[in-house]
PDB file of C-alpha atoms in Angstrom:
ATOM      1  CA  MET A   3     -25.449  -4.155  -2.798  1.00 77.00           C
ATOM      2  CA  LEU A   4     -22.038  -2.248  -2.044  1.00 88.00           C
ATOM      3  CA  SER A   5     -19.289  -3.005  -3.406  1.00 92.00           C
ATOM      4  CA  GLY A   6     -15.357  -0.937  -4.573  1.00 95.00           C
ATOM      5  CA  LEU A   7     -12.787   0.923  -2.515  1.00 97.00           C
ATOM      6  CA  VAL A   8     -12.605   3.099   0.666  1.00 98.00           C
ATOM      7  CA  ILE A   9      -9.279   4.907   0.580  1.00 98.00           C
ATOM      8  CA  VAL A  10      -9.371   6.315   4.389  1.00 98.00           C
ATOM      9  CA  ASP A  11      -6.881   8.308   5.727  1.00 98.00           C
ATOM     10  CA  LYS A  12      -6.112   5.756   8.119  1.00 98.00           C
ATOM     11  CA  PRO A  13      -4.977   8.118  11.930  1.00 97.00           C
ATOM     12  CA  GLN A  14      -2.479   7.213  14.250  1.00 96.00           C
ATOM     13  CA  GLY A  15      -2.931   4.078  16.368  1.00 94.00           C
ATOM     14  CA  TRP A  16      -5.242   2.735  14.351  1.00 95.00           C
ATOM     15  CA  THR A  17      -3.855  -0.811  13.522  1.00 92.00           C
ATOM     16  CA  SER A  18      -4.597  -1.910   9.413  1.00 94.00           C
ATOM     17  CA  HIS A  19      -6.817  -4.215  11.177  1.00 94.00           C
ATOM     18  CA  ASP A  20      -8.500  -1.857  13.194  1.00 96.00           C
ATOM     19  CA  VAL A  21     -10.244   0.275  10.287  1.00 97.00           C
ATOM     20  CA  VAL A  22     -11.864  -2.820   8.617  1.00 97.00           C
ATOM     21  CA  GLY A  23     -13.740  -3.574  12.098  1.00 97.00           C
ATOM     22  CA  ARG A  24     -14.929  -0.465  11.545  1.00 97.00           C
ATOM     23  CA  MET A  25     -15.785   0.014   8.357  1.00 97.00           C
ATOM     24  CA  ARG A  26     -17.391  -2.782   8.481  1.00 97.00           C
ATOM     25  CA  ARG A  27     -20.185  -1.906  11.351  1.00 96.00           C
ATOM     26  CA  LEU A  28     -20.134   1.225   8.498  1.00 96.00           C
ATOM     27  CA  ALA A  29     -21.166  -0.637   5.142  1.00 95.00           C
ATOM     28  CA  GLY A  30     -23.341  -3.101   6.757  1.00 95.00           C
ATOM     29  CA  THR A  31     -21.152  -6.051   5.772  1.00 95.00           C
ATOM     30  CA  ARG A  32     -18.246  -8.526   6.848  1.00 96.00           C
ATOM     31  CA  LYS A  33     -16.535  -8.780   3.525  1.00 96.00           C
ATOM     32  CA  VAL A  34     -14.281  -5.805   4.092  1.00 97.00           C
ATOM     33  CA  GLY A  35     -10.324  -6.365   3.491  1.00 96.00           C
ATOM     34  CA  HIS A  36      -7.216  -4.110   3.296  1.00 96.00           C
ATOM     35  CA  ALA A  37      -4.508  -3.818  -0.162  1.00 94.00           C
ATOM     36  CA  GLY A  38      -1.710  -3.300   2.340  1.00 86.00           C
ATOM     37  CA  THR A  39      -0.749  -2.980   5.455  1.00 88.00           C
ATOM     38  CA  LEU A  40      -0.115   0.316   8.105  1.00 91.00           C
ATOM     39  CA  ASP A  41       1.715  -0.335  11.277  1.00 89.00           C
ATOM     40  CA  PRO A  42      -0.363   1.706  13.670  1.00 90.00           C
ATOM     41  CA  MET A  43       2.516   4.469  14.353  1.00 92.00           C
ATOM     42  CA  ALA A  44       1.450   5.697  10.724  1.00 95.00           C
ATOM     43  CA  THR A  45      -1.069   7.342   9.080  1.00 98.00           C
ATOM     44  CA  GLY A  46      -1.890   8.055   6.089  1.00 98.00           C
ATOM     45  CA  VAL A  47      -3.682   5.749   2.534  1.00 98.00           C
ATOM     46  CA  LEU A  48      -5.460   2.612   3.051  1.00 98.00           C
ATOM     47  CA  VAL A  49      -7.376   1.346   0.505  1.00 98.00           C
ATOM     48  CA  VAL A  50      -9.992  -0.912   1.773  1.00 98.00           C
ATOM     49  CA  GLY A  51     -12.504  -3.098  -0.404  1.00 97.00           C
ATOM     50  CA  ILE A  52     -16.057  -3.976   0.061  1.00 97.00           C
ATOM     51  CA  ASN A  53     -17.561  -7.155  -0.587  1.00 95.00           C
ATOM     52  CA  LYS A  54     -16.567  -7.730  -5.187  1.00 93.00           C
ATOM     53  CA  ALA A  55     -14.518  -5.174  -4.401  1.00 95.00           C
ATOM     54  CA  THR A  56     -12.009  -7.017  -2.550  1.00 95.00           C
ATOM     55  CA  ARG A  57     -10.914  -9.402  -5.491  1.00 94.00           C
ATOM     56  CA  LEU A  58      -9.694  -6.118  -6.690  1.00 95.00           C
ATOM     57  CA  LEU A  59      -7.201  -6.412  -3.329  1.00 96.00           C
ATOM     58  CA  THR A  60      -4.710  -8.582  -4.902  1.00 94.00           C
ATOM     59  CA  TYR A  61      -4.046  -6.463  -7.983  1.00 95.00           C
ATOM     60  CA  ILE A  62      -3.242  -3.775  -5.275  1.00 96.00           C
ATOM     61  CA  VAL A  63      -1.665  -5.135  -2.607  1.00 93.00           C
ATOM     62  CA  GLY A  64       1.683  -5.385  -5.318  1.00 92.00           C
ATOM     63  CA  THR A  65       1.881  -1.798  -6.689  1.00 95.00           C
ATOM     64  CA  SER A  66       3.703   0.776  -5.362  1.00 96.00           C
ATOM     65  CA  LYS A  67       3.897   3.058  -2.847  1.00 97.00           C
ATOM     66  CA  THR A  68       4.747   6.045  -1.317  1.00 98.00           C
ATOM     67  CA  TYR A  69       5.782   7.499   1.943  1.00 98.00           C
ATOM     68  CA  THR A  70       6.265  11.348   3.735  1.00 98.00           C
ATOM     69  CA  ALA A  71       8.698  10.537   6.057  1.00 98.00           C
ATOM     70  CA  THR A  72      10.545  11.969   9.725  1.00 98.00           C
ATOM     71  CA  ILE A  73      13.980  10.059  10.322  1.00 98.00           C
ATOM     72  CA  ARG A  74      15.867  11.061  13.552  1.00 98.00           C
ATOM     73  CA  LEU A  75      19.277   9.708  13.418  1.00 98.00           C
ATOM     74  CA  GLY A  76      21.337  10.279  16.307  1.00 97.00           C
ATOM     75  CA  GLN A  77      19.214   7.107  17.815  1.00 97.00           C
ATOM     76  CA  SER A  78      18.003   3.332  17.521  1.00 95.00           C
ATOM     77  CA  THR A  79      15.739   1.763  18.451  1.00 92.00           C
ATOM     78  CA  ILE A  80      13.998  -1.668  19.400  1.00 87.00           C
ATOM     79  CA  THR A  81      11.802  -1.819  16.948  1.00 87.00           C
ATOM     80  CA  ASP A  82      12.954   1.046  14.173  1.00 91.00           C
ATOM     81  CA  ASP A  83      10.389   3.850  14.915  1.00 93.00           C
ATOM     82  CA  ALA A  84       9.598   5.661  17.619  1.00 93.00           C
ATOM     83  CA  GLU A  85       7.165   3.000  19.429  1.00 89.00           C
ATOM     84  CA  GLY A  86      10.139   0.958  20.883  1.00 86.00           C
ATOM     85  CA  ASP A  87      12.074   2.222  23.829  1.00 89.00           C
ATOM     86  CA  VAL A  88      15.759   3.435  22.910  1.00 94.00           C
ATOM     87  CA  ILE A  89      18.493   1.054  22.853  1.00 91.00           C
ATOM     88  CA  ALA A  90      21.701   3.183  22.034  1.00 95.00           C
ATOM     89  CA  SER A  91      21.947   6.636  21.015  1.00 96.00           C
ATOM     90  CA  ILE A  92      25.546   8.379  19.785  1.00 97.00           C
ATOM     91  CA  SER A  93      25.606  11.772  19.048  1.00 96.00           C
ATOM     92  CA  ALA A  94      25.173  13.119  15.182  1.00 97.00           C
ATOM     93  CA  ALA A  95      25.466  16.392  15.906  1.00 95.00           C
ATOM     94  CA  ALA A  96      29.031  16.491  13.770  1.00 95.00           C
ATOM     95  CA  VAL A  97      27.235  14.541  10.674  1.00 97.00           C
ATOM     96  CA  ALA A  98      27.596  16.098   8.035  1.00 97.00           C
ATOM     97  CA  ASP A  99      24.530  16.746   5.740  1.00 97.00           C
ATOM     98  CA  GLU A 100      26.144  16.040   2.924  1.00 98.00           C
ATOM     99  CA  GLU A 101      26.882  12.730   4.775  1.00 98.00           C
ATOM    100  CA  ILE A 102      23.792  12.416   4.715  1.00 98.00           C
ATOM    101  CA  HIS A 103      22.764  12.834   0.865  1.00 98.00           C
ATOM    102  CA  ASP A 104      25.076   9.971   0.284  1.00 98.00           C
ATOM    103  CA  GLY A 105      23.345   7.697   2.773  1.00 98.00           C
ATOM    104  CA  VAL A 106      20.140   8.301   1.045  1.00 98.00           C
ATOM    105  CA  ALA A 107      21.798   8.117  -2.163  1.00 98.00           C
ATOM    106  CA  ALA A 108      23.187   4.678  -1.018  1.00 98.00           C
ATOM    107  CA  LEU A 109      19.902   3.620  -0.594  1.00 98.00           C
ATOM    108  CA  THR A 110      18.018   4.959  -3.853  1.00 98.00           C
ATOM    109  CA  GLY A 111      17.269   2.176  -6.798  1.00 98.00           C
ATOM    110  CA  GLN A 112      17.238  -1.396  -6.503  1.00 97.00           C
ATOM    111  CA  ILE A 113      18.596  -2.617  -2.502  1.00 97.00           C
ATOM    112  CA  GLN A 114      18.186  -6.011  -0.009  1.00 96.00           C
ATOM    113  CA  GLN A 115      16.415  -4.466   2.802  1.00 94.00           C
ATOM    114  CA  VAL A 116      16.607  -6.342   5.929  1.00 88.00           C
ATOM    115  CA  PRO A 117      12.965  -6.266   6.849  1.00 84.00           C
ATOM    116  CA  SER A 118      12.267  -5.009  10.890  1.00 79.00           C
ATOM    117  CA  SER A 119      12.492  -8.081  13.589  1.00 69.00           C
ATOM    118  CA  VAL A 120       9.397  -6.927  14.222  1.00 64.00           C
ATOM    119  CA  SER A 121       7.580  -7.201  11.506  1.00 64.00           C
ATOM    120  CA  ALA A 122       3.973  -8.896  10.577  1.00 62.00           C
ATOM    121  CA  ILE A 123       6.879 -11.448   8.460  1.00 65.00           C
ATOM    122  CA  LYS A 124       5.730 -15.418   9.516  1.00 64.00           C
ATOM    123  CA  VAL A 125       8.426 -17.778  10.532  1.00 59.00           C
ATOM    124  CA  ASN A 126       7.582 -20.836  10.569  1.00 58.00           C
ATOM    125  CA  GLY A 127       3.753 -19.531  11.575  1.00 61.00           C
ATOM    126  CA  GLU A 128       4.282 -17.414  14.131  1.00 65.00           C
ATOM    127  CA  ARG A 129       4.758 -13.602  13.002  1.00 62.00           C
ATOM    128  CA  ALA A 130       7.878 -12.437  13.909  1.00 60.00           C
ATOM    129  CA  TYR A 131       6.773  -9.202  15.657  1.00 60.00           C
ATOM    130  CA  ALA A 132       5.704 -12.366  18.191  1.00 61.00           C
ATOM    131  CA  ARG A 133       8.380 -13.888  18.529  1.00 58.00           C
ATOM    132  CA  VAL A 134      10.686 -10.566  19.889  1.00 59.00           C
ATOM    133  CA  ARG A 135       7.765 -10.342  22.344  1.00 60.00           C
ATOM    134  CA  SER A 136       7.941 -13.576  23.609  1.00 58.00           C
ATOM    135  CA  GLY A 137      12.395 -12.699  24.380  1.00 58.00           C
ATOM    136  CA  GLU A 138      13.820 -14.919  21.252  1.00 60.00           C
ATOM    137  CA  ASP A 139      16.181 -12.858  19.157  1.00 64.00           C
ATOM    138  CA  VAL A 140      15.043 -13.060  15.164  1.00 65.00           C
ATOM    139  CA  LYS A 141      17.370 -12.683  12.227  1.00 73.00           C
ATOM    140  CA  LEU A 142      15.153 -12.443   8.870  1.00 74.00           C
ATOM    141  CA  ALA A 143      16.600 -12.465   5.430  1.00 78.00           C
ATOM    142  CA  ALA A 144      17.445 -10.075   3.109  1.00 89.00           C
ATOM    143  CA  ARG A 145      14.796  -9.289   0.266  1.00 91.00           C
ATOM    144  CA  PRO A 146      15.398  -7.342  -3.315  1.00 95.00           C
ATOM    145  CA  VAL A 147      13.256  -3.904  -2.733  1.00 96.00           C
ATOM    146  CA  THR A 148      13.371  -1.159  -5.314  1.00 98.00           C
ATOM    147  CA  ILE A 149      13.155   2.494  -4.411  1.00 98.00           C
ATOM    148  CA  HIS A 150      12.667   4.480  -6.942  1.00 98.00           C
ATOM    149  CA  ARG A 151      12.656   7.596  -5.268  1.00 98.00           C
ATOM    150  CA  PHE A 152      14.479   8.353  -1.354  1.00 98.00           C
ATOM    151  CA  GLU A 153      14.178  12.469  -0.877  1.00 98.00           C
ATOM    152  CA  VAL A 154      15.759  14.856   1.355  1.00 98.00           C
ATOM    153  CA  HIS A 155      13.207  17.675   1.923  1.00 98.00           C
ATOM    154  CA  SER A 156      14.955  19.137   5.709  1.00 98.00           C
ATOM    155  CA  ILE A 157      17.687  18.439   8.237  1.00 98.00           C
ATOM    156  CA  ARG A 158      16.622  19.508  11.802  1.00 97.00           C
ATOM    157  CA  ARG A 159      19.265  20.213  13.682  1.00 95.00           C
ATOM    158  CA  GLU A 160      18.728  20.966  17.872  1.00 84.00           C
ATOM    159  CA  SER A 161      21.397  22.304  19.937  1.00 84.00           C
ATOM    160  CA  GLY A 162      23.275  19.768  22.464  1.00 86.00           C
ATOM    161  CA  THR A 163      20.870  16.653  21.218  1.00 91.00           C
ATOM    162  CA  GLY A 164      22.964  15.049  19.492  1.00 94.00           C
ATOM    163  CA  VAL A 165      19.766  13.859  17.435  1.00 97.00           C
ATOM    164  CA  VAL A 166      19.149  15.170  13.562  1.00 98.00           C
ATOM    165  CA  ASP A 167      15.896  15.300  12.251  1.00 98.00           C
ATOM    166  CA  VAL A 168      16.149  14.606   8.828  1.00 98.00           C
ATOM    167  CA  ASP A 169      12.615  14.895   6.610  1.00 98.00           C
ATOM    168  CA  VAL A 170      11.703  13.036   3.743  1.00 98.00           C
ATOM    169  CA  THR A 171       9.662  11.162   0.516  1.00 98.00           C
ATOM    170  CA  VAL A 172       9.815   7.831  -0.294  1.00 98.00           C
ATOM    171  CA  GLU A 173       8.340   6.218  -2.944  1.00 98.00           C
ATOM    172  CA  CYS A 174       9.014   2.253  -3.422  1.00 97.00           C
ATOM    173  CA  SER A 175       8.266  -1.097  -4.430  1.00 96.00           C
ATOM    174  CA  SER A 176       5.747  -3.135  -2.733  1.00 92.00           C
ATOM    175  CA  GLY A 177       7.261  -5.608   0.558  1.00 90.00           C
ATOM    176  CA  THR A 178      10.026  -2.158   1.660  1.00 94.00           C
ATOM    177  CA  TYR A 179       9.731  -1.413   5.489  1.00 93.00           C
ATOM    178  CA  ILE A 180      10.410   2.245   5.741  1.00 96.00           C
ATOM    179  CA  ARG A 181      12.333   1.913   9.537  1.00 94.00           C
ATOM    180  CA  ALA A 182      14.513  -0.578   8.185  1.00 95.00           C
ATOM    181  CA  LEU A 183      15.521   2.570   5.505  1.00 97.00           C
ATOM    182  CA  ALA A 184      16.219   4.438   8.947  1.00 97.00           C
ATOM    183  CA  ARG A 185      18.221   1.878  10.619  1.00 96.00           C
ATOM    184  CA  ASP A 186      19.998   0.976   7.503  1.00 97.00           C
ATOM    185  CA  LEU A 187      21.040   5.025   6.771  1.00 98.00           C
ATOM    186  CA  GLY A 188      21.219   5.823  10.786  1.00 98.00           C
ATOM    187  CA  ASP A 189      23.662   2.599  10.634  1.00 97.00           C
ATOM    188  CA  ALA A 190      25.388   3.350   6.980  1.00 97.00           C
ATOM    189  CA  LEU A 191      26.431   6.844   8.817  1.00 98.00           C
ATOM    190  CA  GLY A 192      27.788   5.363  12.488  1.00 97.00           C
ATOM    191  CA  VAL A 193      25.217   7.308  14.807  1.00 98.00           C
ATOM    192  CA  GLY A 194      21.421   4.764  14.452  1.00 97.00           C
ATOM    193  CA  GLY A 195      18.253   5.681  13.184  1.00 97.00           C
ATOM    194  CA  HIS A 196      15.011   5.616  13.354  1.00 97.00           C
ATOM    195  CA  LEU A 197      11.585   6.119  12.121  1.00 97.00           C
ATOM    196  CA  THR A 198       9.995   9.603  14.040  1.00 97.00           C
ATOM    197  CA  ALA A 199       6.069   9.973  11.545  1.00 97.00           C
ATOM    198  CA  LEU A 200       5.127   8.118   8.900  1.00 98.00           C
ATOM    199  CA  ARG A 201       2.828   9.088   6.115  1.00 98.00           C
ATOM    200  CA  ARG A 202       1.450   6.544   3.318  1.00 98.00           C
ATOM    201  CA  THR A 203       0.738   8.703   0.033  1.00 98.00           C
ATOM    202  CA  HIS A 204      -0.120   6.567  -2.573  1.00 98.00           C
ATOM    203  CA  VAL A 205      -0.798   4.091  -3.318  1.00 97.00           C
ATOM    204  CA  GLY A 206      -0.746   2.652  -6.640  1.00 96.00           C
ATOM    205  CA  PRO A 207      -2.859   4.726  -8.260  1.00 96.00           C
ATOM    206  CA  TYR A 208      -5.186   6.176  -5.245  1.00 97.00           C
ATOM    207  CA  SER A 209      -3.466   8.993  -3.410  1.00 96.00           C
ATOM    208  CA  LEU A 210      -4.376  10.980  -0.429  1.00 97.00           C
ATOM    209  CA  ASP A 211      -5.892  13.682  -2.036  1.00 96.00           C
ATOM    210  CA  GLN A 212      -8.997  10.641  -2.820  1.00 95.00           C
ATOM    211  CA  ALA A 213      -9.069   9.999   1.329  1.00 97.00           C
ATOM    212  CA  ARG A 214     -11.637  10.230   3.878  1.00 97.00           C
ATOM    213  CA  THR A 215     -10.923   9.967   7.496  1.00 98.00           C
ATOM    214  CA  LEU A 216     -13.104   7.253   9.399  1.00 97.00           C
ATOM    215  CA  GLU A 217     -15.229  10.548  11.021  1.00 97.00           C
ATOM    216  CA  GLN A 218     -15.974  11.795   7.442  1.00 97.00           C
ATOM    217  CA  LEU A 219     -17.215   8.190   6.465  1.00 97.00           C
ATOM    218  CA  ALA A 220     -18.653   7.871   9.718  1.00 97.00           C
ATOM    219  CA  GLU A 221     -21.138  11.227   7.441  1.00 97.00           C
ATOM    220  CA  GLU A 222     -21.163  10.382   4.820  1.00 96.00           C
ATOM    221  CA  LEU A 223     -19.878   6.488   3.144  1.00 95.00           C
ATOM    222  CA  GLN A 224     -17.714   7.238  -0.220  1.00 94.00           C
ATOM    223  CA  VAL A 225     -17.261   4.596  -2.067  1.00 96.00           C
ATOM    224  CA  LEU A 226     -15.236   3.976  -5.598  1.00 95.00           C
ATOM    225  CA  GLU A 227     -16.993   1.941  -7.166  1.00 93.00           C
ATOM    226  CA  MET A 228     -15.785  -0.696  -9.522  1.00 92.00           C
ATOM    227  CA  SER A 229     -14.987   0.042 -12.834  1.00 94.00           C
ATOM    228  CA  GLN A 230     -13.550   3.516 -11.092  1.00 94.00           C
ATOM    229  CA  ALA A 231     -11.219   1.895  -9.007  1.00 95.00           C
ATOM    230  CA  ALA A 232     -10.166  -1.382 -11.948  1.00 96.00           C
ATOM    231  CA  ARG A 233      -9.572   1.612 -14.601  1.00 96.00           C
ATOM    232  CA  ALA A 234      -7.814   3.465 -12.567  1.00 95.00           C
ATOM    233  CA  LEU A 235      -5.485   0.172 -11.180  1.00 95.00           C
ATOM    234  CA  MET A 236      -4.786  -1.967 -14.650  1.00 94.00           C
ATOM    235  CA  PRO A 237      -4.875  -1.575 -18.474  1.00 94.00           C
ATOM    236  CA  ASN A 238      -8.293  -0.754 -19.733  1.00 95.00           C
ATOM    237  CA  ARG A 239     -10.156  -2.898 -22.445  1.00 95.00           C
ATOM    238  CA  GLU A 240     -13.285  -1.888 -24.044  1.00 95.00           C
ATOM    239  CA  LEU A 241     -15.876  -4.869 -24.868  1.00 95.00           C
ATOM    240  CA  THR A 242     -17.997  -4.921 -27.454  1.00 95.00           C
ATOM    241  CA  ALA A 243     -21.672  -6.161 -27.078  1.00 95.00           C
ATOM    242  CA  ASP A 244     -21.043  -9.633 -28.488  1.00 95.00           C
ATOM    243  CA  GLU A 245     -17.806  -9.867 -26.632  1.00 95.00           C
ATOM    244  CA  THR A 246     -19.371  -8.249 -22.892  1.00 94.00           C
ATOM    245  CA  THR A 247     -22.511 -11.719 -23.790  1.00 94.00           C
ATOM    246  CA  GLU A 248     -18.855 -14.442 -24.406  1.00 94.00           C
ATOM    247  CA  ILE A 249     -17.377 -12.715 -21.226  1.00 93.00           C
ATOM    248  CA  SER A 250     -20.028 -12.217 -18.575  1.00 91.00           C
ATOM    249  CA  PHE A 251     -20.395 -16.508 -19.487  1.00 90.00           C
ATOM    250  CA  GLY A 252     -16.675 -17.270 -19.045  1.00 89.00           C
ATOM    251  CA  ARG A 253     -16.138 -18.186 -22.534  1.00 92.00           C
ATOM    252  CA  ARG A 254     -12.771 -16.656 -24.538  1.00 93.00           C
ATOM    253  CA  ILE A 255     -13.051 -13.589 -26.846  1.00 95.00           C
ATOM    254  CA  PRO A 256      -9.838 -13.068 -29.049  1.00 93.00           C
ATOM    255  CA  ALA A 257      -7.202 -10.942 -27.553  1.00 92.00           C
ATOM    256  CA  GLY A 258      -6.560  -7.639 -26.680  1.00 88.00           C
ATOM    257  CA  SER A 259      -2.734  -8.170 -27.740  1.00 84.00           C
ATOM    258  CA  PRO A 260      -0.675 -10.515 -30.143  1.00 77.00           C
ATOM    259  CA  ALA A 261       1.577 -13.107 -28.402  1.00 70.00           C
ATOM    260  CA  GLY A 262       4.808 -11.904 -27.740  1.00 74.00           C
ATOM    261  CA  ASP A 263       3.545  -8.364 -26.839  1.00 83.00           C
ATOM    262  CA  PRO A 264       5.319  -7.178 -23.077  1.00 82.00           C
ATOM    263  CA  LEU A 265       1.337  -5.145 -23.492  1.00 82.00           C
ATOM    264  CA  ALA A 266      -0.285  -8.335 -23.341  1.00 89.00           C
ATOM    265  CA  ALA A 267      -2.148  -8.838 -20.412  1.00 92.00           C
ATOM    266  CA  THR A 268      -1.372 -11.577 -18.240  1.00 92.00           C
ATOM    267  CA  VAL A 269      -3.438 -13.894 -15.573  1.00 92.00           C
ATOM    268  CA  GLU A 270      -0.882 -11.712 -12.371  1.00 92.00           C
ATOM    269  CA  SER A 271      -0.736  -8.551 -14.580  1.00 92.00           C
ATOM    270  CA  PRO A 272      -4.851  -8.332 -15.986  1.00 95.00           C
ATOM    271  CA  ALA A 273      -5.686  -5.698 -17.991  1.00 95.00           C
ATOM    272  CA  ALA A 274     -10.121  -4.386 -16.525  1.00 96.00           C
ATOM    273  CA  ALA A 275     -12.787  -5.551 -19.767  1.00 96.00           C
ATOM    274  CA  PHE A 276     -15.543  -3.258 -19.925  1.00 96.00           C
ATOM    275  CA  ALA A 277     -18.777  -2.965 -21.464  1.00 95.00           C
ATOM    276  CA  PRO A 278     -20.441  -0.992 -23.432  1.00 95.00           C
ATOM    277  CA  ASP A 279     -22.576   1.077 -21.063  1.00 95.00           C
ATOM    278  CA  GLY A 280     -19.178   0.999 -19.221  1.00 94.00           C
ATOM    279  CA  SER A 281     -19.262  -1.495 -16.281  1.00 93.00           C
ATOM    280  CA  LEU A 282     -16.510  -3.407 -15.342  1.00 95.00           C
ATOM    281  CA  VAL A 283     -16.741  -7.324 -16.509  1.00 95.00           C
ATOM    282  CA  ALA A 284     -13.747  -8.881 -15.400  1.00 95.00           C
ATOM    283  CA  LEU A 285     -10.673  -9.319 -15.374  1.00 96.00           C
ATOM    284  CA  LEU A 286      -8.708 -10.516 -18.930  1.00 96.00           C
ATOM    285  CA  ALA A 287      -5.122 -12.077 -19.466  1.00 94.00           C
ATOM    286  CA  ASP A 288      -3.775 -12.801 -23.024  1.00 93.00           C
ATOM    287  CA  SER A 289      -2.748 -16.022 -24.260  1.00 88.00           C
ATOM    288  CA  GLY A 290      -1.624 -16.395 -27.338  1.00 86.00           C
ATOM    289  CA  SER A 291      -4.629 -15.559 -30.011  1.00 90.00           C
ATOM    290  CA  PHE A 292      -7.746 -15.218 -27.092  1.00 93.00           C
ATOM    291  CA  ALA A 293      -7.974 -13.261 -24.267  1.00 94.00           C
ATOM    292  CA  LYS A 294      -9.427 -15.624 -21.457  1.00 93.00           C
ATOM    293  CA  PRO A 295     -11.391 -14.343 -17.850  1.00 94.00           C
ATOM    294  CA  VAL A 296      -9.641 -14.741 -14.646  1.00 94.00           C
ATOM    295  CA  LEU A 297     -12.418 -12.937 -12.768  1.00 94.00           C
ATOM    296  CA  VAL A 298     -15.767 -12.053 -14.349  1.00 93.00           C
ATOM    297  CA  PHE A 299     -18.043 -10.029 -12.000  1.00 89.00           C
ATOM    298  CA  ALA A 300     -21.516  -9.530 -12.024  1.00 64.00           C
ATOM    299  CA  PRO A 301     -24.130  -6.828 -13.060  1.00 58.00           C
ATOM    300  CA  GLY A 302     -24.667  -4.106 -10.733  1.00 42.00           C
ATOM    301  CA  ASN A 303     -20.793  -3.587  -9.216  1.00 39.00           C
ATOM    302  CA  ALA A 304     -21.777   0.200  -9.053  1.00 37.00           C
ATOM    303  CA  THR A 305     -25.418   0.028  -7.113  1.00 34.00           C
ATOM    304  CA  ALA A 306     -24.700   1.814  -3.440  1.00 36.00           C
ATOM    305  CA  PRO A 307     -27.203   1.543  -1.163  1.00 34.00           C
ATOM    306  CA  GLY A 308     -28.169   4.049   2.212  1.00 38.00           C
ATOM    307  CA  ASN A 309     -25.782   6.760   2.500  1.00 41.00           C
ATOM    308  CA  ALA A 310     -22.921   5.764  -0.071  1.00 45.00           C
ATOM    309  CA  THR A 311     -21.863   7.750  -2.985  1.00 45.00           C
ATOM    310  CA  SER A 312     -19.626   7.262  -5.655  1.00 42.00           C
ATOM    311  CA  GLN A 313     -16.292   8.769  -5.294  1.00 45.00           C
ATOM    312  CA  GLY A 314     -14.403   9.726  -9.059  1.00 40.00           C
ATOM    313  CA  THR A 315     -10.849   9.313  -9.811  1.00 31.00           C
TER     314      THR A 315
END
């Protein structure tokens, strides 16, 4: 059974669900999921799990993400991106480069961010964007996010337009909305702002260099097999043959790190355990003097029928 991760370069105009549907057909299985939604306007890295690898997705969702983006100052839209109608225009021509850099610096680090009202966050069981489309005025609560890096690459001004385009790179924690950053930067500068382009270049350890377009994947389904995917994602533990047997039956083995060690594996952040032959056996959490399996994987994780091939990290 084909199991592993596929690093997709999502095309513009496709939803993440669209990509999952396409991958189900290419992989010949219904058991396909993704690790973190990309808006239809956005392109770039979408990590897709197939069969057993869907069990790894929960550990990928919470990893940091990196994006390249273009922020347009001088216009606000209802969606905080280019897909929504412009609701306000204030010339940004007088905004100095130094003010833009200062505004970016103020949005770097640990901040409180109010997600866009048309996000997929659920409000009383219904997606916020659905409530907005029905005419409801949705106000979402601020939430803590971390902007590890917010770097300005260029500031472009077109004479007579009143808009300023700012090309940036953002490295951030999971749950950050880049279009909300664009909105907040524009609001802080008093001219409004929205996102006109967004491309995700990294999801945790997985990068755009590994990604393939849907057209390329239709020609050759390149799959990052389970052991390679887990080695890149989380701390590694090499098991002996006896430990491999014990863990395969769901039994405990000696802990990889002593109790109280900050490097100890946890249920939320487990270690990937590998058999002597390099295959992924389980995800382990340390508990006192023992390590116990969080997930146990059956043999044969690397099997890939048909035209599927393994892709190295």
